[in-house]
Amino acid sequence: MVSTKKFKKIHKSKKILKLVSKTRKTPLIQIVDDHIQTAVSISQILDYEGYKTIQVYNALEAIEVCKKQKPDLLILDIRLNGLTGYDVAEKLPGQKILFITGYEPAESRAKEFKNSIGLLKKPLDMAQLLAIVKKTVGPAAR
């Protein structure tokens, strides 16, 4: 049997947990890749995990959307049509960025950016991607 005092304490802590889970913001992740299927695949996995996502397919739109939406993380392909992912990163110095690339050798310039949290090579290991996302922005609010 649980005492009345202990029951009230347990009940109060459950209320606090509910309140915290209701007020926690769902992280927003912007995915930028000119290969639409790659952006869609990443988005679907992150959406399934409970994150909010925005897909963008070119560099100029990526900059504009990022400045307006202020995502918690930008997953950014290095090779885009027009500007490169590095050009985008230079224009968004305060934005956390996870670079992705499908080209060999993997571009090492990503390490030069203070706002870079890493570089993943395509084809992407989705378990590794999810681990980096969770470590960077926290778990999705469900």
PDB file of C-alpha atoms in Angstrom:
ATOM      1  CA  MET A   1       0.000   0.000   0.000  1.00  0.00           C
ATOM      2  CA  VAL A   2       1.231   3.509  -0.843  1.00  0.00           C
ATOM      3  CA  SER A   3       0.803   6.148   1.850  1.00  0.00           C
ATOM      4  CA  THR A   4      -1.298   9.237   1.107  1.00  0.00           C
ATOM      5  CA  LYS A   5       1.768  11.463   1.416  1.00  0.00           C
ATOM      6  CA  LYS A   6       3.774   9.327  -1.023  1.00  0.00           C
ATOM      7  CA  PHE A   7       0.794   9.116  -3.415  1.00  0.00           C
ATOM      8  CA  LYS A   8       0.505  12.930  -3.502  1.00  0.00           C
ATOM      9  CA  LYS A   9       4.229  13.234  -4.218  1.00  0.00           C
ATOM     10  CA  ILE A  10       4.032  10.708  -7.088  1.00  0.00           C
ATOM     11  CA  HIS A  11       0.902  12.383  -8.471  1.00  0.00           C
ATOM     12  CA  LYS A  12       2.567  15.815  -8.329  1.00  0.00           C
ATOM     13  CA  SER A  13       5.674  14.566 -10.184  1.00  0.00           C
ATOM     14  CA  LYS A  14       3.482  13.043 -12.918  1.00  0.00           C
ATOM     15  CA  LYS A  15       1.742  16.406 -13.363  1.00  0.00           C
ATOM     16  CA  ILE A  16       5.123  18.135 -13.702  1.00  0.00           C
ATOM     17  CA  LEU A  17       6.269  15.591 -16.304  1.00  0.00           C
ATOM     18  CA  LYS A  18       3.069  16.126 -18.301  1.00  0.00           C
ATOM     19  CA  LEU A  19       3.521  19.887 -18.137  1.00  0.00           C
ATOM     20  CA  VAL A  20       7.159  19.670 -19.274  1.00  0.00           C
ATOM     21  CA  SER A  21       6.311  17.370 -22.187  1.00  0.00           C
ATOM     22  CA  LYS A  22       3.497  19.700 -23.297  1.00  0.00           C
ATOM     23  CA  THR A  23       5.673  22.815 -23.224  1.00  0.00           C
ATOM     24  CA  ARG A  24       8.799  21.323 -24.832  1.00  0.00           C
ATOM     25  CA  LYS A  25       9.327  22.710 -28.323  1.00  0.00           C
ATOM     26  CA  THR A  26       9.643  20.210 -31.166  1.00  0.00           C
ATOM     27  CA  PRO A  27      12.989  20.844 -32.887  1.00  0.00           C
ATOM     28  CA  LEU A  28      12.815  22.145 -36.458  1.00  0.00           C
ATOM     29  CA  ILE A  29      15.300  20.741 -38.967  1.00  0.00           C
ATOM     30  CA  GLN A  30      15.870  22.162 -42.434  1.00  0.00           C
ATOM     31  CA  ILE A  31      17.162  19.753 -45.081  1.00  0.00           C
ATOM     32  CA  VAL A  32      18.893  21.191 -48.143  1.00  0.00           C
ATOM     33  CA  ASP A  33      19.757  18.913 -51.055  1.00  0.00           C
ATOM     34  CA  ASP A  34      19.305  19.371 -54.785  1.00  0.00           C
ATOM     35  CA  HIS A  35      18.606  15.642 -55.070  1.00  0.00           C
ATOM     36  CA  ILE A  36      14.946  15.760 -54.111  1.00  0.00           C
ATOM     37  CA  GLN A  37      14.728  12.078 -53.170  1.00  0.00           C
ATOM     38  CA  THR A  38      17.563  12.461 -50.656  1.00  0.00           C
ATOM     39  CA  ALA A  39      15.855  15.428 -48.990  1.00  0.00           C
ATOM     40  CA  VAL A  40      12.528  13.561 -48.940  1.00  0.00           C
ATOM     41  CA  SER A  41      14.094  10.408 -47.440  1.00  0.00           C
ATOM     42  CA  ILE A  42      15.841  12.327 -44.648  1.00  0.00           C
ATOM     43  CA  SER A  43      12.666  14.312 -43.970  1.00  0.00           C
ATOM     44  CA  GLN A  44      10.491  11.186 -43.763  1.00  0.00           C
ATOM     45  CA  ILE A  45      12.784   9.546 -41.224  1.00  0.00           C
ATOM     46  CA  LEU A  46      13.018  12.665 -39.068  1.00  0.00           C
ATOM     47  CA  ASP A  47       9.249  13.255 -39.315  1.00  0.00           C
ATOM     48  CA  TYR A  48       8.660   9.652 -38.229  1.00  0.00           C
ATOM     49  CA  GLU A  49      10.905  10.256 -35.211  1.00  0.00           C
ATOM     50  CA  GLY A  50       8.774  13.279 -34.260  1.00  0.00           C
ATOM     51  CA  TYR A  51      10.868  16.176 -35.563  1.00  0.00           C
ATOM     52  CA  LYS A  52       9.482  18.999 -37.702  1.00  0.00           C
ATOM     53  CA  THR A  53      11.235  19.332 -41.054  1.00  0.00           C
ATOM     54  CA  ILE A  54      11.478  21.729 -43.966  1.00  0.00           C
ATOM     55  CA  GLN A  55      12.831  20.570 -47.328  1.00  0.00           C
ATOM     56  CA  VAL A  56      14.639  22.984 -49.632  1.00  0.00           C
ATOM     57  CA  TYR A  57      16.276  22.102 -52.951  1.00  0.00           C
ATOM     58  CA  ASN A  58      18.558  25.055 -53.753  1.00  0.00           C
ATOM     59  CA  ALA A  59      21.059  27.283 -51.990  1.00  0.00           C
ATOM     60  CA  LEU A  60      19.377  30.672 -52.369  1.00  0.00           C
ATOM     61  CA  GLU A  61      16.054  29.400 -51.065  1.00  0.00           C
ATOM     62  CA  ALA A  62      17.915  27.650 -48.230  1.00  0.00           C
ATOM     63  CA  ILE A  63      19.363  30.949 -47.021  1.00  0.00           C
ATOM     64  CA  GLU A  64      16.016  32.739 -47.244  1.00  0.00           C
ATOM     65  CA  VAL A  65      14.050  29.981 -45.484  1.00  0.00           C
ATOM     66  CA  CYS A  66      16.701  29.551 -42.792  1.00  0.00           C
ATOM     67  CA  LYS A  67      16.657  33.257 -41.940  1.00  0.00           C
ATOM     68  CA  LYS A  68      12.843  33.244 -41.678  1.00  0.00           C
ATOM     69  CA  GLN A  69      12.240  29.897 -39.964  1.00  0.00           C
ATOM     70  CA  LYS A  70      15.374  29.754 -37.762  1.00  0.00           C
ATOM     71  CA  PRO A  71      15.686  25.953 -37.646  1.00  0.00           C
ATOM     72  CA  ASP A  72      17.478  24.237 -34.783  1.00  0.00           C
ATOM     73  CA  LEU A  73      19.654  22.367 -37.298  1.00  0.00           C
ATOM     74  CA  LEU A  74      20.459  22.661 -40.990  1.00  0.00           C
ATOM     75  CA  ILE A  75      21.356  19.449 -42.820  1.00  0.00           C
ATOM     76  CA  LEU A  76      23.197  20.812 -45.850  1.00  0.00           C
ATOM     77  CA  ASP A  77      24.525  19.134 -48.988  1.00  0.00           C
ATOM     78  CA  ILE A  78      27.904  20.548 -50.005  1.00  0.00           C
ATOM     79  CA  ARG A  79      27.399  20.315 -53.761  1.00  0.00           C
ATOM     80  CA  LEU A  80      24.329  22.259 -54.826  1.00  0.00           C
ATOM     81  CA  ASN A  81      23.347  23.896 -58.102  1.00  0.00           C
ATOM     82  CA  GLY A  82      24.634  27.473 -58.129  1.00  0.00           C
ATOM     83  CA  LEU A  83      26.080  28.238 -54.707  1.00  0.00           C
ATOM     84  CA  THR A  84      27.794  25.518 -52.681  1.00  0.00           C
ATOM     85  CA  GLY A  85      26.852  24.403 -49.196  1.00  0.00           C
ATOM     86  CA  TYR A  86      29.941  26.275 -48.015  1.00  0.00           C
ATOM     87  CA  ASP A  87      28.585  29.495 -49.552  1.00  0.00           C
ATOM     88  CA  VAL A  88      25.337  28.912 -47.663  1.00  0.00           C
ATOM     89  CA  ALA A  89      27.215  28.270 -44.405  1.00  0.00           C
ATOM     90  CA  GLU A  90      29.169  31.528 -44.783  1.00  0.00           C
ATOM     91  CA  LYS A  91      25.897  33.455 -45.049  1.00  0.00           C
ATOM     92  CA  LEU A  92      24.460  31.760 -41.921  1.00  0.00           C
ATOM     93  CA  PRO A  93      27.271  32.022 -39.338  1.00  0.00           C
ATOM     94  CA  GLY A  94      25.095  31.385 -36.271  1.00  0.00           C
ATOM     95  CA  GLN A  95      23.303  28.342 -37.696  1.00  0.00           C
ATOM     96  CA  LYS A  96      24.219  24.800 -36.563  1.00  0.00           C
ATOM     97  CA  ILE A  97      25.038  22.821 -39.721  1.00  0.00           C
ATOM     98  CA  LEU A  98      25.517  19.133 -40.454  1.00  0.00           C
ATOM     99  CA  PHE A  99      27.163  18.877 -43.877  1.00  0.00           C
ATOM    100  CA  ILE A 100      26.442  15.918 -46.167  1.00  0.00           C
ATOM    101  CA  THR A 101      28.153  14.892 -49.394  1.00  0.00           C
ATOM    102  CA  GLY A 102      28.203  12.069 -51.905  1.00  0.00           C
ATOM    103  CA  TYR A 103      31.549  12.927 -53.438  1.00  0.00           C
ATOM    104  CA  GLU A 104      34.920  11.311 -52.855  1.00  0.00           C
ATOM    105  CA  PRO A 105      37.053  12.293 -51.155  1.00  0.00           C
ATOM    106  CA  ALA A 106      34.767  13.649 -48.497  1.00  0.00           C
ATOM    107  CA  GLU A 107      35.149  17.403 -48.359  1.00  0.00           C
ATOM    108  CA  SER A 108      37.263  18.385 -45.371  1.00  0.00           C
ATOM    109  CA  ARG A 109      36.544  22.120 -45.584  1.00  0.00           C
ATOM    110  CA  ALA A 110      33.447  21.508 -43.439  1.00  0.00           C
ATOM    111  CA  LYS A 111      35.734  21.394 -40.379  1.00  0.00           C
ATOM    112  CA  GLU A 112      36.722  25.042 -40.960  1.00  0.00           C
ATOM    113  CA  PHE A 113      33.252  26.319 -40.065  1.00  0.00           C
ATOM    114  CA  LYS A 114      32.653  27.075 -36.395  1.00  0.00           C
ATOM    115  CA  ASN A 115      28.945  26.339 -36.890  1.00  0.00           C
ATOM    116  CA  SER A 116      29.639  22.877 -38.377  1.00  0.00           C
ATOM    117  CA  ILE A 117      28.723  19.929 -36.196  1.00  0.00           C
ATOM    118  CA  GLY A 118      30.121  17.393 -38.660  1.00  0.00           C
ATOM    119  CA  LEU A 119      30.116  15.811 -42.094  1.00  0.00           C
ATOM    120  CA  LEU A 120      28.346  12.641 -43.215  1.00  0.00           C
ATOM    121  CA  LYS A 121      29.012  10.828 -46.470  1.00  0.00           C
ATOM    122  CA  LYS A 122      26.253   9.546 -48.742  1.00  0.00           C
ATOM    123  CA  PRO A 123      24.746   7.061 -48.812  1.00  0.00           C
ATOM    124  CA  LEU A 124      23.786   8.190 -45.341  1.00  0.00           C
ATOM    125  CA  ASP A 125      23.736   5.870 -42.363  1.00  0.00           C
ATOM    126  CA  MET A 126      20.339   6.920 -40.993  1.00  0.00           C
ATOM    127  CA  ALA A 127      21.055   5.560 -37.509  1.00  0.00           C
ATOM    128  CA  GLN A 128      24.177   7.735 -37.363  1.00  0.00           C
ATOM    129  CA  LEU A 129      22.233  10.729 -38.703  1.00  0.00           C
ATOM    130  CA  LEU A 130      19.536  10.278 -36.037  1.00  0.00           C
ATOM    131  CA  ALA A 131      22.147   9.968 -33.286  1.00  0.00           C
ATOM    132  CA  ILE A 132      23.773  13.250 -34.384  1.00  0.00           C
ATOM    133  CA  VAL A 133      20.397  15.001 -34.615  1.00  0.00           C
ATOM    134  CA  LYS A 134      19.364  13.822 -31.126  1.00  0.00           C
ATOM    135  CA  LYS A 135      22.721  14.821 -29.662  1.00  0.00           C
ATOM    136  CA  THR A 136      22.554  18.268 -31.315  1.00  0.00           C
ATOM    137  CA  VAL A 137      18.911  19.325 -30.885  1.00  0.00           C
ATOM    138  CA  GLY A 138      17.646  16.841 -28.321  1.00  0.00           C
ATOM    139  CA  PRO A 139      14.867  14.305 -28.641  1.00  0.00           C
ATOM    140  CA  ALA A 140      11.723  15.147 -30.543  1.00  0.00           C
ATOM    141  CA  ALA A 141       8.728  16.194 -28.468  1.00  0.00           C
ATOM    142  CA  ARG A 142       5.988  13.615 -28.797  1.00  0.00           C
TER     143      ARG A 142
END
